[in-house]
Amino acid sequence: MLLVILIYTTYPLTVSTQHNLTPYGTATQSSNYEGSLPINAIKPPISNTFSRTMCSHTGAGLSSKPAWWMFHFSFGSAYITDIQIYYRAGYAYRMDGFKLYATNTSTIPPDGYLCYEDGPGHPSITQTISCNHLGQYVIYYDDTGDGQFGPIIELCYVAITGCQKGMWGPNCTEACSSICVNQHCHPENGSCIWGCDPQRCVNRRCDTNTGACTEGCVTGWVGQYCTCGKCKYVS
């Protein structure tokens, strides 16, 4: 008798998300220079070319220290995967020492999660910065400056990629599993970020990534995630 053993290997499903969240909120900044408003940074065109109508620009002068630009989500919290920044061409030195935060308050100096801190040398004027954190605000913060004019922030375009908390998928249209703790999952693949709640799972066992009950549902619940308590199956 020939014994054949089949080995199945599973791979997590990854869905690339490119959902820009800046249409869903408001931008503010520490000061305005000659009509260069904070909202300019979240409107097209996507470019490093500076003009006062296309880029944000905070006030100049040492008295303007610190400088900040802030985006507030209108729907509450978002899981922020990446932040793309187009800074003013030719002025990378003004970015020296900047910090980028995801926070739950508008406090200045920011008191939330530090996504990125600029190190030695002039940074690239176009950057995509990974954050992977939950927050209600994104804050670009600079308290360094160039010693002559103080910190100045000139953002020509900003895109904040991710999904509203509780949603995932390319357009953030898929709901996170209710078994994910606080229904919080990663925007790219729906995996549970804070683990799973096993109350409706047999032997209280669930996959901490997908939220699925690995040994089935307790009596009264059905479905992959044991989320349906009043469902009827028709044979």
CSV table of C-alpha atoms in Angstrom, one decimal:
chain,number,residue,atom,x,y,z
A,1,MET,CA,0.0,0.0,0.0
A,2,LEU,CA,1.3,3.4,-1.0
A,3,LEU,CA,0.9,5.9,1.7
A,4,VAL,CA,0.7,9.5,0.4
A,5,ILE,CA,1.0,12.3,2.9
A,6,LEU,CA,-0.2,15.7,1.8
A,7,ILE,CA,1.1,18.7,3.5
A,8,TYR,CA,-0.8,21.9,3.2
A,9,THR,CA,0.9,25.2,3.9
A,10,THR,CA,-1.2,28.3,4.4
A,11,TYR,CA,-0.1,31.9,3.9
A,12,PRO,CA,-1.8,34.9,5.4
A,13,LEU,CA,-3.8,37.0,2.9
A,14,THR,CA,-2.4,40.4,2.4
A,15,VAL,CA,-4.4,43.1,0.7
A,16,SER,CA,-2.4,46.3,-0.2
A,17,THR,CA,-4.3,49.3,1.1
A,18,GLN,CA,-3.8,52.7,-0.6
A,19,HIS,CA,-6.7,54.5,1.1
A,20,ASN,CA,-5.8,58.2,1.7
A,21,LEU,CA,-7.6,59.4,4.8
A,22,THR,CA,-7.0,63.2,4.4
A,23,PRO,CA,-10.4,63.9,2.8
A,24,TYR,CA,-11.9,62.9,6.2
A,25,GLY,CA,-10.7,65.6,8.6
A,26,THR,CA,-9.3,69.0,9.1
A,27,ALA,CA,-5.8,70.5,9.0
A,28,THR,CA,-4.4,73.2,11.2
A,29,GLN,CA,-1.0,74.7,11.9
A,30,SER,CA,0.9,76.8,14.4
A,31,SER,CA,0.8,80.0,12.2
A,32,ASN,CA,0.1,81.0,8.6
A,33,TYR,CA,2.6,82.8,6.4
A,34,GLU,CA,1.2,85.1,3.8
A,35,GLY,CA,-2.0,83.1,3.2
A,36,SER,CA,-0.3,79.7,3.0
A,37,LEU,CA,-3.0,77.7,4.7
A,38,PRO,CA,-2.7,74.2,6.4
A,39,ILE,CA,-5.4,72.8,4.1
A,40,ASN,CA,-3.1,73.3,1.1
A,41,ALA,CA,-1.0,70.3,2.2
A,42,ILE,CA,-3.9,67.9,1.7
A,43,LYS,CA,-5.0,69.1,-1.7
A,44,PRO,CA,-3.6,68.3,-5.1
A,45,PRO,CA,-1.3,68.6,-6.9
A,46,ILE,CA,1.1,66.0,-5.6
A,47,SER,CA,4.4,67.9,-6.0
A,48,ASN,CA,7.4,69.5,-4.3
A,49,THR,CA,6.9,72.7,-6.2
A,50,PHE,CA,6.2,75.6,-3.9
A,51,SER,CA,3.6,78.3,-4.1
A,52,ARG,CA,1.6,80.0,-1.4
A,53,THR,CA,-1.6,78.6,-2.8
A,54,MET,CA,-0.4,75.0,-3.1
A,55,CYS,CA,1.7,74.4,0.0
A,56,SER,CA,1.3,75.1,3.7
A,57,HIS,CA,3.8,77.5,5.3
A,58,THR,CA,4.1,78.4,9.0
A,59,GLY,CA,5.4,81.8,10.1
A,60,ALA,CA,9.0,82.7,10.1
A,61,GLY,CA,11.0,84.0,13.1
A,62,LEU,CA,12.5,82.6,16.3
A,63,SER,CA,9.3,83.7,18.1
A,64,SER,CA,7.3,81.1,16.1
A,65,LYS,CA,9.2,78.2,17.8
A,66,PRO,CA,7.9,75.5,17.9
A,67,ALA,CA,6.2,75.0,14.6
A,68,TRP,CA,3.6,72.3,13.9
A,69,TRP,CA,1.1,71.1,11.3
A,70,MET,CA,-1.8,68.9,12.5
A,71,PHE,CA,-4.4,66.7,10.9
A,72,HIS,CA,-7.5,65.6,12.9
A,73,PHE,CA,-9.7,62.7,11.7
A,74,SER,CA,-13.4,63.6,11.6
A,75,PHE,CA,-14.5,60.0,12.4
A,76,GLY,CA,-12.5,59.4,15.5
A,77,SER,CA,-9.5,57.0,15.5
A,78,ALA,CA,-7.7,55.6,12.5
A,79,TYR,CA,-5.1,52.9,12.2
A,80,ILE,CA,-2.3,54.8,10.4
A,81,THR,CA,0.0,52.6,8.2
A,82,ASP,CA,2.0,55.2,6.3
A,83,ILE,CA,2.4,59.0,6.0
A,84,GLN,CA,3.7,60.4,2.7
A,85,ILE,CA,5.2,63.8,2.8
A,86,TYR,CA,6.2,66.1,-0.1
A,87,TYR,CA,8.3,69.0,1.3
A,88,ARG,CA,9.2,72.2,-0.5
A,89,ALA,CA,11.9,71.6,-3.1
A,90,GLY,CA,15.3,73.1,-2.2
A,91,TYR,CA,14.5,73.5,1.5
A,92,ALA,CA,15.4,70.2,3.0
A,93,TYR,CA,17.5,71.9,5.7
A,94,ARG,CA,14.3,73.3,7.2
A,95,MET,CA,13.1,69.8,7.9
A,96,ASP,CA,16.2,69.0,10.0
A,97,GLY,CA,15.2,67.4,13.3
A,98,PHE,CA,11.4,67.2,12.6
A,99,LYS,CA,9.2,64.6,14.4
A,100,LEU,CA,6.1,62.9,13.3
A,101,TYR,CA,3.5,61.7,15.8
A,102,ALA,CA,0.2,59.8,15.9
A,103,THR,CA,-1.7,61.0,19.0
A,104,ASN,CA,-5.1,61.0,20.6
A,105,THR,CA,-4.9,64.6,21.7
A,106,SER,CA,-4.0,67.9,20.1
A,107,THR,CA,-1.5,68.7,22.9
A,108,ILE,CA,1.6,70.6,21.9
A,109,PRO,CA,4.3,69.4,22.4
A,110,PRO,CA,2.8,66.1,21.2
A,111,ASP,CA,2.3,63.5,23.9
A,112,GLY,CA,1.5,60.5,21.7
A,113,TYR,CA,3.3,57.8,19.7
A,114,LEU,CA,6.4,58.9,17.9
A,115,CYS,CA,6.3,57.5,14.4
A,116,TYR,CA,9.5,59.1,13.2
A,117,GLU,CA,12.3,61.4,14.3
A,118,ASP,CA,14.7,62.9,11.8
A,119,GLY,CA,18.3,62.1,12.4
A,120,PRO,CA,21.6,63.8,11.3
A,121,GLY,CA,21.9,65.1,7.7
A,122,HIS,CA,19.3,66.7,5.5
A,123,PRO,CA,16.3,64.5,4.9
A,124,SER,CA,14.8,63.7,1.6
A,125,ILE,CA,12.1,66.2,0.6
A,126,THR,CA,9.8,63.3,-0.4
A,127,GLN,CA,9.3,60.6,2.3
A,128,THR,CA,7.0,57.7,3.0
A,129,ILE,CA,7.1,57.1,6.7
A,130,SER,CA,5.7,53.9,8.3
A,131,CYS,CA,3.7,54.5,11.5
A,132,ASN,CA,1.4,51.5,12.2
A,133,HIS,CA,-0.4,53.0,15.1
A,134,LEU,CA,-3.8,54.1,16.2
A,135,GLY,CA,-4.5,57.8,16.6
A,136,GLN,CA,-7.0,60.6,16.2
A,137,TYR,CA,-4.4,63.1,15.1
A,138,VAL,CA,-1.2,63.2,13.0
A,139,ILE,CA,1.2,65.9,14.0
A,140,TYR,CA,4.3,67.1,12.2
A,141,TYR,CA,6.4,68.9,14.8
A,142,ASP,CA,9.6,70.9,14.6
A,143,ASP,CA,11.2,72.8,17.5
A,144,THR,CA,14.7,72.9,16.0
A,145,GLY,CA,14.8,75.3,13.0
A,146,ASP,CA,17.8,76.7,11.2
A,147,GLY,CA,19.0,79.2,13.8
A,148,GLN,CA,18.1,82.2,11.7
A,149,PHE,CA,14.4,82.0,11.1
A,150,GLY,CA,13.5,79.4,13.6
A,151,PRO,CA,11.5,76.3,12.6
A,152,ILE,CA,9.4,76.7,9.5
A,153,ILE,CA,7.1,74.0,8.1
A,154,GLU,CA,6.4,74.0,4.3
A,155,LEU,CA,4.3,71.0,3.3
A,156,CYS,CA,3.3,70.8,-0.4
A,157,TYR,CA,1.4,67.5,-0.1
A,158,VAL,CA,0.6,65.0,2.7
A,159,ALA,CA,-1.2,61.7,2.3
A,160,ILE,CA,-2.1,59.6,5.4
A,161,THR,CA,-2.7,55.9,4.5
A,162,GLY,CA,-4.7,53.5,6.7
A,163,CYS,CA,-8.3,52.9,7.7
A,164,GLN,CA,-10.8,54.0,10.2
A,165,LYS,CA,-10.6,51.9,13.3
A,166,GLY,CA,-12.7,48.8,12.9
A,167,MET,CA,-12.4,48.6,9.1
A,168,TRP,CA,-9.9,47.1,6.6
A,169,GLY,CA,-9.3,46.4,2.9
A,170,PRO,CA,-8.2,48.4,-0.1
A,171,ASN,CA,-11.1,50.9,0.4
A,172,CYS,CA,-11.6,50.3,4.1
A,173,THR,CA,-15.0,48.7,3.3
A,174,GLU,CA,-14.5,45.4,5.2
A,175,ALA,CA,-15.4,45.3,8.9
A,176,CYS,CA,-12.9,43.8,11.3
A,177,SER,CA,-14.0,40.6,13.0
A,178,SER,CA,-16.0,41.3,16.2
A,179,ILE,CA,-13.9,38.6,17.9
A,180,CYS,CA,-10.8,40.9,17.5
A,181,VAL,CA,-10.3,42.7,20.8
A,182,ASN,CA,-12.1,46.0,20.6
A,183,GLN,CA,-12.9,45.1,16.9
A,184,HIS,CA,-9.4,46.5,16.0
A,185,CYS,CA,-7.6,45.0,13.0
A,186,HIS,CA,-4.8,45.8,10.6
A,187,PRO,CA,-6.0,47.7,7.5
A,188,GLU,CA,-4.0,45.6,5.1
A,189,ASN,CA,-5.1,42.1,6.0
A,190,GLY,CA,-7.8,42.2,8.7
A,191,SER,CA,-5.6,40.5,11.3
A,192,CYS,CA,-6.4,41.2,15.0
A,193,ILE,CA,-3.9,43.7,16.3
A,194,TRP,CA,-4.7,43.3,20.0
A,195,GLY,CA,-5.5,39.6,19.8
A,196,CYS,CA,-8.9,37.8,19.9
A,197,ASP,CA,-11.7,37.5,22.4
A,198,PRO,CA,-12.4,33.7,22.7
A,199,GLN,CA,-15.7,33.9,24.7
A,200,ARG,CA,-17.7,32.3,21.9
A,201,CYS,CA,-15.0,29.8,20.9
A,202,VAL,CA,-14.9,26.1,21.9
A,203,ASN,CA,-12.2,25.6,24.6
A,204,ARG,CA,-11.7,29.4,24.3
A,205,ARG,CA,-9.3,29.1,21.4
A,206,CYS,CA,-9.1,31.6,18.6
A,207,ASP,CA,-6.5,32.6,16.1
A,208,THR,CA,-4.9,35.7,17.4
A,209,ASN,CA,-4.3,37.0,13.9
A,210,THR,CA,-7.5,36.2,12.1
A,211,GLY,CA,-9.9,36.1,15.0
A,212,ALA,CA,-11.4,32.8,13.8
A,213,CYS,CA,-12.4,30.2,16.4
A,214,THR,CA,-10.0,27.4,15.7
A,215,GLU,CA,-12.0,24.6,17.3
A,216,GLY,CA,-15.5,25.7,16.5
A,217,CYS,CA,-18.2,27.7,18.3
A,218,VAL,CA,-19.9,27.2,21.6
A,219,THR,CA,-23.6,26.3,21.6
A,220,GLY,CA,-25.8,29.0,20.2
A,221,TRP,CA,-23.2,30.6,17.9
A,222,VAL,CA,-22.3,29.8,14.3
A,223,GLY,CA,-20.0,31.1,11.5
A,224,GLN,CA,-16.3,31.3,11.0
A,225,TYR,CA,-16.0,33.9,13.7
A,226,CYS,CA,-18.9,32.6,15.8
A,227,THR,CA,-20.6,36.0,15.5
A,228,CYS,CA,-24.0,34.8,14.4
A,229,GLY,CA,-26.4,33.9,17.3
A,230,LYS,CA,-29.7,33.9,15.4
A,231,CYS,CA,-28.7,32.4,12.1
A,232,LYS,CA,-30.5,29.5,10.5
A,233,TYR,CA,-29.0,27.2,8.0
A,234,VAL,CA,-31.3,25.9,5.2
A,235,SER,CA,-30.4,22.5,3.9
